Amino acid sequence: MSAADREHRALAAHLLQLLERRFFDPVEILLGTGPHLDDLRDRAVTQAAAWADDLLDDDERQAAHTLARLVGTLWPGDEMFDPPASWWRTPLGQVAVRRVGHPTAEAVTYAVAGAMLGVTRQGVHDLLTRGKLDRHPDGGVTVASVRERLRLRAAAYRGW
């Protein structure tokens, strides 16, 4: 199985897990079980795979649109979406940072940048010191430089 196939499977499974926790569990608590809920769960399996396709496809616009729909629906609220550092380590968080960066910030803390990159805060500091990431004038690390670092890492991994 290729790395792309593994990423697709992990992302689809993660999306199903999110749907279980944020949609199906509350509906089941409120309304109980039944054939309609089972039908929706079956449809969710197919839909999670389709969302994973959209998020991993080459179409940047489609990926951003799908990501916005998922985040807006699975994390509703009046506040701007500002996930904890741990969210960026999830399959959806990793796709989000590669595809759109942070949805509401130009800069992030060292801890969040580390989570996005899969390194420690000290690793982020070292990358800043070596000029591999950019400091934001107001503090922290620019999301654009984190995305560029991820892009370069992916290009090197693919042998470009």
mmCIF file of C-alpha atoms in Angstrom, residues 32-128:
data_model
loop_
_atom_site.group_PDB
_atom_site.id
_atom_site.type_symbol
_atom_site.label_atom_id
_atom_site.label_comp_id
_atom_site.label_asym_id
_atom_site.label_seq_id
_atom_site.Cartn_x
_atom_site.Cartn_y
_atom_site.Cartn_z
ATOM 1 C CA GLY A 32 -32.295 6.361 20.166
ATOM 2 C CA THR A 33 -31.221 3.903 17.521
ATOM 3 C CA GLY A 34 -33.111 2.835 14.449
ATOM 4 C CA PRO A 35 -32.830 1.873 10.799
ATOM 5 C CA HIS A 36 -32.587 5.496 9.664
ATOM 6 C CA LEU A 37 -29.540 6.055 11.847
ATOM 7 C CA ASP A 38 -27.979 2.846 10.522
ATOM 8 C CA ASP A 39 -28.609 4.063 6.959
ATOM 9 C CA LEU A 40 -26.917 7.370 7.784
ATOM 10 C CA ARG A 41 -23.932 5.568 9.276
ATOM 11 C CA ASP A 42 -23.590 3.516 6.075
ATOM 12 C CA ARG A 43 -23.763 6.684 3.993
ATOM 13 C CA ALA A 44 -21.166 8.327 6.242
ATOM 14 C CA VAL A 45 -18.614 5.634 5.326
ATOM 15 C CA THR A 46 -18.956 6.466 1.638
ATOM 16 C CA GLN A 47 -19.043 10.205 2.304
ATOM 17 C CA ALA A 48 -15.912 10.137 4.496
ATOM 18 C CA ALA A 49 -14.008 8.497 1.639
ATOM 19 C CA ALA A 50 -15.320 11.159 -0.765
ATOM 20 C CA TRP A 51 -14.276 13.954 1.614
ATOM 21 C CA ALA A 52 -10.823 12.371 1.898
ATOM 22 C CA ASP A 53 -10.644 12.341 -1.919
ATOM 23 C CA ASP A 54 -11.552 16.052 -2.020
ATOM 24 C CA LEU A 55 -9.079 16.980 0.710
ATOM 25 C CA LEU A 56 -6.180 15.093 -0.865
ATOM 26 C CA ASP A 57 -6.954 15.886 -4.509
ATOM 27 C CA ASP A 58 -4.901 18.380 -6.518
ATOM 28 C CA ASP A 59 -7.823 20.833 -6.675
ATOM 29 C CA GLU A 60 -6.866 23.421 -4.018
ATOM 30 C CA ARG A 61 -10.213 25.207 -4.226
ATOM 31 C CA GLN A 62 -12.210 22.013 -3.704
ATOM 32 C CA ALA A 63 -9.977 20.990 -0.791
ATOM 33 C CA ALA A 64 -10.401 24.388 0.882
ATOM 34 C CA HIS A 65 -14.182 24.285 0.357
ATOM 35 C CA THR A 66 -14.486 20.762 1.789
ATOM 36 C CA LEU A 67 -12.284 21.665 4.737
ATOM 37 C CA ALA A 68 -14.358 24.778 5.474
ATOM 38 C CA ARG A 69 -17.591 22.746 5.360
ATOM 39 C CA LEU A 70 -16.222 20.081 7.687
ATOM 40 C CA VAL A 71 -14.725 22.480 10.217
ATOM 41 C CA GLY A 72 -17.770 24.752 10.183
ATOM 42 C CA THR A 73 -20.119 21.826 10.732
ATOM 43 C CA LEU A 74 -18.120 19.676 13.141
ATOM 44 C CA TRP A 75 -16.971 22.613 15.292
ATOM 45 C CA PRO A 76 -19.921 25.011 15.182
ATOM 46 C CA GLY A 77 -19.932 28.152 17.263
ATOM 47 C CA ASP A 78 -19.822 31.892 17.279
ATOM 48 C CA GLU A 79 -16.101 31.986 18.049
ATOM 49 C CA MET A 80 -13.432 31.744 15.364
ATOM 50 C CA PHE A 81 -12.018 28.253 14.962
ATOM 51 C CA ASP A 82 -8.759 28.131 16.893
ATOM 52 C CA PRO A 83 -7.910 24.477 17.513
ATOM 53 C CA PRO A 84 -5.480 23.359 20.211
ATOM 54 C CA ALA A 85 -1.985 22.293 19.209
ATOM 55 C CA SER A 86 -2.966 18.622 19.476
ATOM 56 C CA TRP A 87 -5.575 19.046 16.692
ATOM 57 C CA TRP A 88 -2.820 19.792 14.172
ATOM 58 C CA ARG A 89 -1.369 16.303 14.747
ATOM 59 C CA THR A 90 -4.603 14.611 13.612
ATOM 60 C CA PRO A 91 -5.042 13.457 10.007
ATOM 61 C CA LEU A 92 -7.514 16.302 9.368
ATOM 62 C CA GLY A 93 -5.222 18.848 11.025
ATOM 63 C CA GLN A 94 -2.262 17.719 8.925
ATOM 64 C CA VAL A 95 -4.264 18.039 5.711
ATOM 65 C CA ALA A 96 -5.596 21.431 6.834
ATOM 66 C CA VAL A 97 -2.173 22.929 7.432
ATOM 67 C CA ARG A 98 -0.884 21.679 4.080
ATOM 68 C CA ARG A 99 -3.934 22.813 2.119
ATOM 69 C CA VAL A 100 -4.954 26.117 3.741
ATOM 70 C CA GLY A 101 -2.692 26.763 6.711
ATOM 71 C CA HIS A 102 -4.401 28.088 9.812
ATOM 72 C CA PRO A 103 -7.965 29.179 9.070
ATOM 73 C CA THR A 104 -7.879 32.272 11.301
ATOM 74 C CA ALA A 105 -4.256 33.241 11.992
ATOM 75 C CA GLU A 106 -1.221 34.526 10.096
ATOM 76 C CA ALA A 107 1.081 33.455 12.925
ATOM 77 C CA VAL A 108 1.043 30.676 15.503
ATOM 78 C CA THR A 109 2.933 29.886 18.696
ATOM 79 C CA TYR A 110 6.029 27.730 18.669
ATOM 80 C CA ALA A 111 3.959 24.906 20.190
ATOM 81 C CA VAL A 112 1.346 25.060 17.422
ATOM 82 C CA ALA A 113 4.011 25.372 14.707
ATOM 83 C CA GLY A 114 5.717 22.335 16.219
ATOM 84 C CA ALA A 115 2.480 20.360 16.148
ATOM 85 C CA MET A 116 1.905 21.373 12.538
ATOM 86 C CA LEU A 117 5.413 20.250 11.599
ATOM 87 C CA GLY A 118 5.611 17.229 13.876
ATOM 88 C CA VAL A 119 8.572 18.623 15.847
ATOM 89 C CA THR A 120 9.104 20.036 19.328
ATOM 90 C CA ARG A 121 9.079 23.710 20.304
ATOM 91 C CA GLN A 122 12.871 23.486 20.470
ATOM 92 C CA GLY A 123 12.859 22.127 16.918
ATOM 93 C CA VAL A 124 10.815 25.139 15.815
ATOM 94 C CA HIS A 125 13.287 27.447 17.571
ATOM 95 C CA ASP A 126 16.171 25.735 15.771
ATOM 96 C CA LEU A 127 14.404 26.073 12.402
ATOM 97 C CA LEU A 128 13.838 29.785 13.087
#
